[in-house]
């Protein structure tokens, strides 16, 4: 299983459990995000602390999550960024449009 | 001077072959985790673009990849059999109207991850150069 999905009090936490968030994994993550959102969840936390690397398809999945939450009137928070992933987010300037925290508890605080 | 050449059919499933080859070369050369990340992601973006956009997923068309390393330079050349494109005409994915778009970051990431990037005149071949610091195989990843 590439993802761990956990219902929290005010949100759903999705933890990506692969080293790389790339073209092999991103489509399945997008499907999971659509399913979670489709069940009525408007606040999603995406924890990438186990991901060492990410490519443009991974960024695309992250933006899908952001769009789904935004369209539902909720909040999307990305957390647990390792160096290479954070660098890619920064290069792409997605840090200007995404909510990013260091940890899951920080993300939960942002949503509550 | 190390040089390795591979040719693949234009099938997205072949991306894993290239990923394995990058891993193998990186173990041989011995570079830092940060450099590995840059090379891997930029290479995968280039090959993905060559398969999907360059060759339009036509399995009869090939993508040729050449890896070369000399001293502190690591080079990746990717060539497809498509008509090519003009990299200067790719929309800026960081502009306000594009920043939240789901696609269109591959070429931008390649440019920003590589230390140097050049396209041939037709735009169906890209050469990316990375400055690497060799650390020896024992300190790998």
mmCIF file with all atom_site columns, N, CA, C and O in Angstrom, chain A residues 9 12-14 18-20 30 42-43 47 58 60 64-65 72 82-83 86 93 97 102-103 109 111:
data_model
loop_
_atom_site.group_PDB
_atom_site.id
_atom_site.type_symbol
_atom_site.label_atom_id
_atom_site.label_alt_id
_atom_site.label_comp_id
_atom_site.label_asym_id
_atom_site.label_entity_id
_atom_site.label_seq_id
_atom_site.pdbx_PDB_ins_code
_atom_site.Cartn_x
_atom_site.Cartn_y
_atom_site.Cartn_z
_atom_site.occupancy
_atom_site.B_iso_or_equiv
_atom_site.pdbx_formal_charge
_atom_site.auth_seq_id
_atom_site.auth_comp_id
_atom_site.auth_asym_id
_atom_site.auth_atom_id
_atom_site.pdbx_PDB_model_num
ATOM 1   N N  . UNK A 1 9   ? -10.210 14.515 13.331  1.00 0.00 ? 9   UNK A N  1
ATOM 2   C CA . UNK A 1 9   ? -11.405 15.212 13.823  1.00 0.00 ? 9   UNK A CA 1
ATOM 3   C C  . UNK A 1 9   ? -12.016 16.130 12.754  1.00 0.00 ? 9   UNK A C  1
ATOM 4   O O  . UNK A 1 9   ? -13.197 16.055 12.452  1.00 0.00 ? 9   UNK A O  1
ATOM 5   N N  . UNK A 1 12  ? -8.908  14.834 6.841   1.00 0.00 ? 12  UNK A N  1
ATOM 6   C CA . UNK A 1 12  ? -8.384  13.504 6.507   1.00 0.00 ? 12  UNK A CA 1
ATOM 7   C C  . UNK A 1 12  ? -6.896  13.632 6.247   1.00 0.00 ? 12  UNK A C  1
ATOM 8   O O  . UNK A 1 12  ? -6.462  14.541 5.522   1.00 0.00 ? 12  UNK A O  1
ATOM 9   N N  . UNK A 1 13  ? -6.132  12.750 6.877   1.00 0.00 ? 13  UNK A N  1
ATOM 10  C CA . UNK A 1 13  ? -4.680  12.748 6.713   1.00 0.00 ? 13  UNK A CA 1
ATOM 11  C C  . UNK A 1 13  ? -4.305  11.655 5.710   1.00 0.00 ? 13  UNK A C  1
ATOM 12  O O  . UNK A 1 13  ? -4.705  10.503 5.859   1.00 0.00 ? 13  UNK A O  1
ATOM 13  N N  . UNK A 1 14  ? -3.558  12.061 4.688   1.00 0.00 ? 14  UNK A N  1
ATOM 14  C CA . UNK A 1 14  ? -3.034  11.076 3.729   1.00 0.00 ? 14  UNK A CA 1
ATOM 15  C C  . UNK A 1 14  ? -1.509  11.098 3.829   1.00 0.00 ? 14  UNK A C  1
ATOM 16  O O  . UNK A 1 14  ? -0.877  12.143 3.629   1.00 0.00 ? 14  UNK A O  1
ATOM 17  N N  . UNK A 1 18  ? 5.857   6.104  0.022   1.00 0.00 ? 18  UNK A N  1
ATOM 18  C CA . UNK A 1 18  ? 6.848   5.691  -0.972  1.00 0.00 ? 18  UNK A CA 1
ATOM 19  C C  . UNK A 1 18  ? 8.004   6.694  -0.961  1.00 0.00 ? 18  UNK A C  1
ATOM 20  O O  . UNK A 1 18  ? 7.832   7.845  -0.565  1.00 0.00 ? 18  UNK A O  1
ATOM 21  N N  . UNK A 1 19  ? 9.160   6.228  -1.417  1.00 0.00 ? 19  UNK A N  1
ATOM 22  C CA . UNK A 1 19  ? 10.336  7.110  -1.433  1.00 0.00 ? 19  UNK A CA 1
ATOM 23  C C  . UNK A 1 19  ? 10.208  8.199  -2.493  1.00 0.00 ? 19  UNK A C  1
ATOM 24  O O  . UNK A 1 19  ? 10.710  9.299  -2.334  1.00 0.00 ? 19  UNK A O  1
ATOM 25  N N  . UNK A 1 20  ? 9.500   7.854  -3.597  1.00 0.00 ? 20  UNK A N  1
ATOM 26  C CA . UNK A 1 20  ? 9.382   8.790  -4.705  1.00 0.00 ? 20  UNK A CA 1
ATOM 27  C C  . UNK A 1 20  ? 7.922   9.056  -5.033  1.00 0.00 ? 20  UNK A C  1
ATOM 28  O O  . UNK A 1 20  ? 7.159   8.103  -5.219  1.00 0.00 ? 20  UNK A O  1
ATOM 29  N N  . UNK A 1 30  ? -3.733  10.799 -6.928  1.00 0.00 ? 30  UNK A N  1
ATOM 30  C CA . UNK A 1 30  ? -4.830  11.656 -7.419  1.00 0.00 ? 30  UNK A CA 1
ATOM 31  C C  . UNK A 1 30  ? -6.168  10.942 -7.236  1.00 0.00 ? 30  UNK A C  1
ATOM 32  O O  . UNK A 1 30  ? -7.149  11.550 -6.803  1.00 0.00 ? 30  UNK A O  1
ATOM 33  N N  . UNK A 1 42  ? -13.567 18.115 3.165   1.00 0.00 ? 42  UNK A N  1
ATOM 34  C CA . UNK A 1 42  ? -13.108 19.373 2.556   1.00 0.00 ? 42  UNK A CA 1
ATOM 35  C C  . UNK A 1 42  ? -11.743 19.813 3.069   1.00 0.00 ? 42  UNK A C  1
ATOM 36  O O  . UNK A 1 42  ? -11.139 20.726 2.508   1.00 0.00 ? 42  UNK A O  1
ATOM 37  N N  . UNK A 1 43  ? -11.259 19.166 4.112   1.00 0.00 ? 43  UNK A N  1
ATOM 38  C CA . UNK A 1 43  ? -9.920  19.496 4.638   1.00 0.00 ? 43  UNK A CA 1
ATOM 39  C C  . UNK A 1 43  ? -8.996  18.283 4.523   1.00 0.00 ? 43  UNK A C  1
ATOM 40  O O  . UNK A 1 43  ? -9.267  17.235 5.105   1.00 0.00 ? 43  UNK A O  1
ATOM 41  N N  . UNK A 1 47  ? 0.853   14.305 4.054   1.00 0.00 ? 47  UNK A N  1
ATOM 42  C CA . UNK A 1 47  ? 2.139   14.173 4.747   1.00 0.00 ? 47  UNK A CA 1
ATOM 43  C C  . UNK A 1 47  ? 3.138   13.466 3.827   1.00 0.00 ? 47  UNK A C  1
ATOM 44  O O  . UNK A 1 47  ? 2.945   12.301 3.469   1.00 0.00 ? 47  UNK A O  1
ATOM 45  N N  . UNK A 1 58  ? 4.178   14.502 -9.392  1.00 0.00 ? 58  UNK A N  1
ATOM 46  C CA . UNK A 1 58  ? 3.913   14.602 -7.957  1.00 0.00 ? 58  UNK A CA 1
ATOM 47  C C  . UNK A 1 58  ? 3.385   15.981 -7.595  1.00 0.00 ? 58  UNK A C  1
ATOM 48  O O  . UNK A 1 58  ? 2.434   16.115 -6.818  1.00 0.00 ? 58  UNK A O  1
ATOM 49  N N  . UNK A 1 60  ? 1.769   17.843 -9.555  1.00 0.00 ? 60  UNK A N  1
ATOM 50  C CA . UNK A 1 60  ? 0.424   17.883 -10.116 1.00 0.00 ? 60  UNK A CA 1
ATOM 51  C C  . UNK A 1 60  ? -0.587  17.275 -9.138  1.00 0.00 ? 60  UNK A C  1
ATOM 52  O O  . UNK A 1 60  ? -1.671  17.822 -8.918  1.00 0.00 ? 60  UNK A O  1
ATOM 53  N N  . UNK A 1 64  ? -3.792  18.972 -7.313  1.00 0.00 ? 64  UNK A N  1
ATOM 54  C CA . UNK A 1 64  ? -5.146  18.405 -7.363  1.00 0.00 ? 64  UNK A CA 1
ATOM 55  C C  . UNK A 1 64  ? -5.764  18.492 -5.967  1.00 0.00 ? 64  UNK A C  1
ATOM 56  O O  . UNK A 1 64  ? -6.914  18.909 -5.799  1.00 0.00 ? 64  UNK A O  1
ATOM 57  N N  . UNK A 1 65  ? -4.983  18.095 -4.965  1.00 0.00 ? 65  UNK A N  1
ATOM 58  C CA . UNK A 1 65  ? -5.465  18.151 -3.577  1.00 0.00 ? 65  UNK A CA 1
ATOM 59  C C  . UNK A 1 65  ? -5.849  19.578 -3.203  1.00 0.00 ? 65  UNK A C  1
ATOM 60  O O  . UNK A 1 65  ? -6.921  19.823 -2.624  1.00 0.00 ? 65  UNK A O  1
ATOM 61  N N  . UNK A 1 72  ? -14.167 22.840 -2.431  1.00 0.00 ? 72  UNK A N  1
ATOM 62  C CA . UNK A 1 72  ? -15.120 22.400 -1.411  1.00 0.00 ? 72  UNK A CA 1
ATOM 63  C C  . UNK A 1 72  ? -15.247 23.443 -0.287  1.00 0.00 ? 72  UNK A C  1
ATOM 64  O O  . UNK A 1 72  ? -15.967 23.214 0.685   1.00 0.00 ? 72  UNK A O  1
ATOM 65  N N  . UNK A 1 82  ? 10.759  16.813 2.774   1.00 0.00 ? 82  UNK A N  1
ATOM 66  C CA . UNK A 1 82  ? 12.204  16.593 2.797   1.00 0.00 ? 82  UNK A CA 1
ATOM 67  C C  . UNK A 1 82  ? 12.889  17.575 1.841   1.00 0.00 ? 82  UNK A C  1
ATOM 68  O O  . UNK A 1 82  ? 12.230  18.214 1.019   1.00 0.00 ? 82  UNK A O  1
ATOM 69  N N  . UNK A 1 83  ? 14.218  17.657 1.958   1.00 0.00 ? 83  UNK A N  1
ATOM 70  C CA . UNK A 1 83  ? 14.968  18.703 1.243   1.00 0.00 ? 83  UNK A CA 1
ATOM 71  C C  . UNK A 1 83  ? 14.684  18.774 -0.255  1.00 0.00 ? 83  UNK A C  1
ATOM 72  O O  . UNK A 1 83  ? 14.394  19.835 -0.794  1.00 0.00 ? 83  UNK A O  1
ATOM 73  N N  . UNK A 1 86  ? 11.110  19.855 -0.975  1.00 0.00 ? 86  UNK A N  1
ATOM 74  C CA . UNK A 1 86  ? 10.943  21.276 -0.649  1.00 0.00 ? 86  UNK A CA 1
ATOM 75  C C  . UNK A 1 86  ? 11.590  22.154 -1.732  1.00 0.00 ? 86  UNK A C  1
ATOM 76  O O  . UNK A 1 86  ? 11.044  23.181 -2.130  1.00 0.00 ? 86  UNK A O  1
ATOM 77  N N  . UNK A 1 93  ? 7.732   27.719 -7.162  1.00 0.00 ? 93  UNK A N  1
ATOM 78  C CA . UNK A 1 93  ? 7.036   28.821 -6.468  1.00 0.00 ? 93  UNK A CA 1
ATOM 79  C C  . UNK A 1 93  ? 5.666   28.394 -5.942  1.00 0.00 ? 93  UNK A C  1
ATOM 80  O O  . UNK A 1 93  ? 4.789   29.232 -5.743  1.00 0.00 ? 93  UNK A O  1
ATOM 81  N N  . UNK A 1 97  ? 1.428   29.490 -3.081  1.00 0.00 ? 97  UNK A N  1
ATOM 82  C CA . UNK A 1 97  ? -0.013  29.204 -3.208  1.00 0.00 ? 97  UNK A CA 1
ATOM 83  C C  . UNK A 1 97  ? -0.500  28.065 -2.306  1.00 0.00 ? 97  UNK A C  1
ATOM 84  O O  . UNK A 1 97  ? -1.695  27.808 -2.205  1.00 0.00 ? 97  UNK A O  1
ATOM 85  N N  . UNK A 1 102 ? 5.507   22.115 8.983   1.00 0.00 ? 102 UNK A N  1
ATOM 86  C CA . UNK A 1 102 ? 6.571   21.133 9.198   1.00 0.00 ? 102 UNK A CA 1
ATOM 87  C C  . UNK A 1 102 ? 6.005   19.765 9.538   1.00 0.00 ? 102 UNK A C  1
ATOM 88  O O  . UNK A 1 102 ? 6.510   18.745 9.085   1.00 0.00 ? 102 UNK A O  1
ATOM 89  N N  . UNK A 1 103 ? 4.964   19.744 10.366  1.00 0.00 ? 103 UNK A N  1
ATOM 90  C CA . UNK A 1 103 ? 4.494   18.450 10.875  1.00 0.00 ? 103 UNK A CA 1
ATOM 91  C C  . UNK A 1 103 ? 2.977   18.316 10.749  1.00 0.00 ? 103 UNK A C  1
ATOM 92  O O  . UNK A 1 103 ? 2.267   19.302 10.522  1.00 0.00 ? 103 UNK A O  1
ATOM 93  N N  . UNK A 1 109 ? -3.436  22.030 13.483  1.00 0.00 ? 109 UNK A N  1
ATOM 94  C CA . UNK A 1 109 ? -3.693  23.326 14.134  1.00 0.00 ? 109 UNK A CA 1
ATOM 95  C C  . UNK A 1 109 ? -4.164  24.347 13.104  1.00 0.00 ? 109 UNK A C  1
ATOM 96  O O  . UNK A 1 109 ? -5.034  25.177 13.376  1.00 0.00 ? 109 UNK A O  1
ATOM 97  N N  . UNK A 1 111 ? -5.855  23.839 10.478  1.00 0.00 ? 111 UNK A N  1
ATOM 98  C CA . UNK A 1 111 ? -7.217  23.551 10.016  1.00 0.00 ? 111 UNK A CA 1
ATOM 99  C C  . UNK A 1 111 ? -8.259  23.807 11.112  1.00 0.00 ? 111 UNK A C  1
ATOM 100 O O  . UNK A 1 111 ? -9.340  24.292 10.836  1.00 0.00 ? 111 UNK A O  1
#
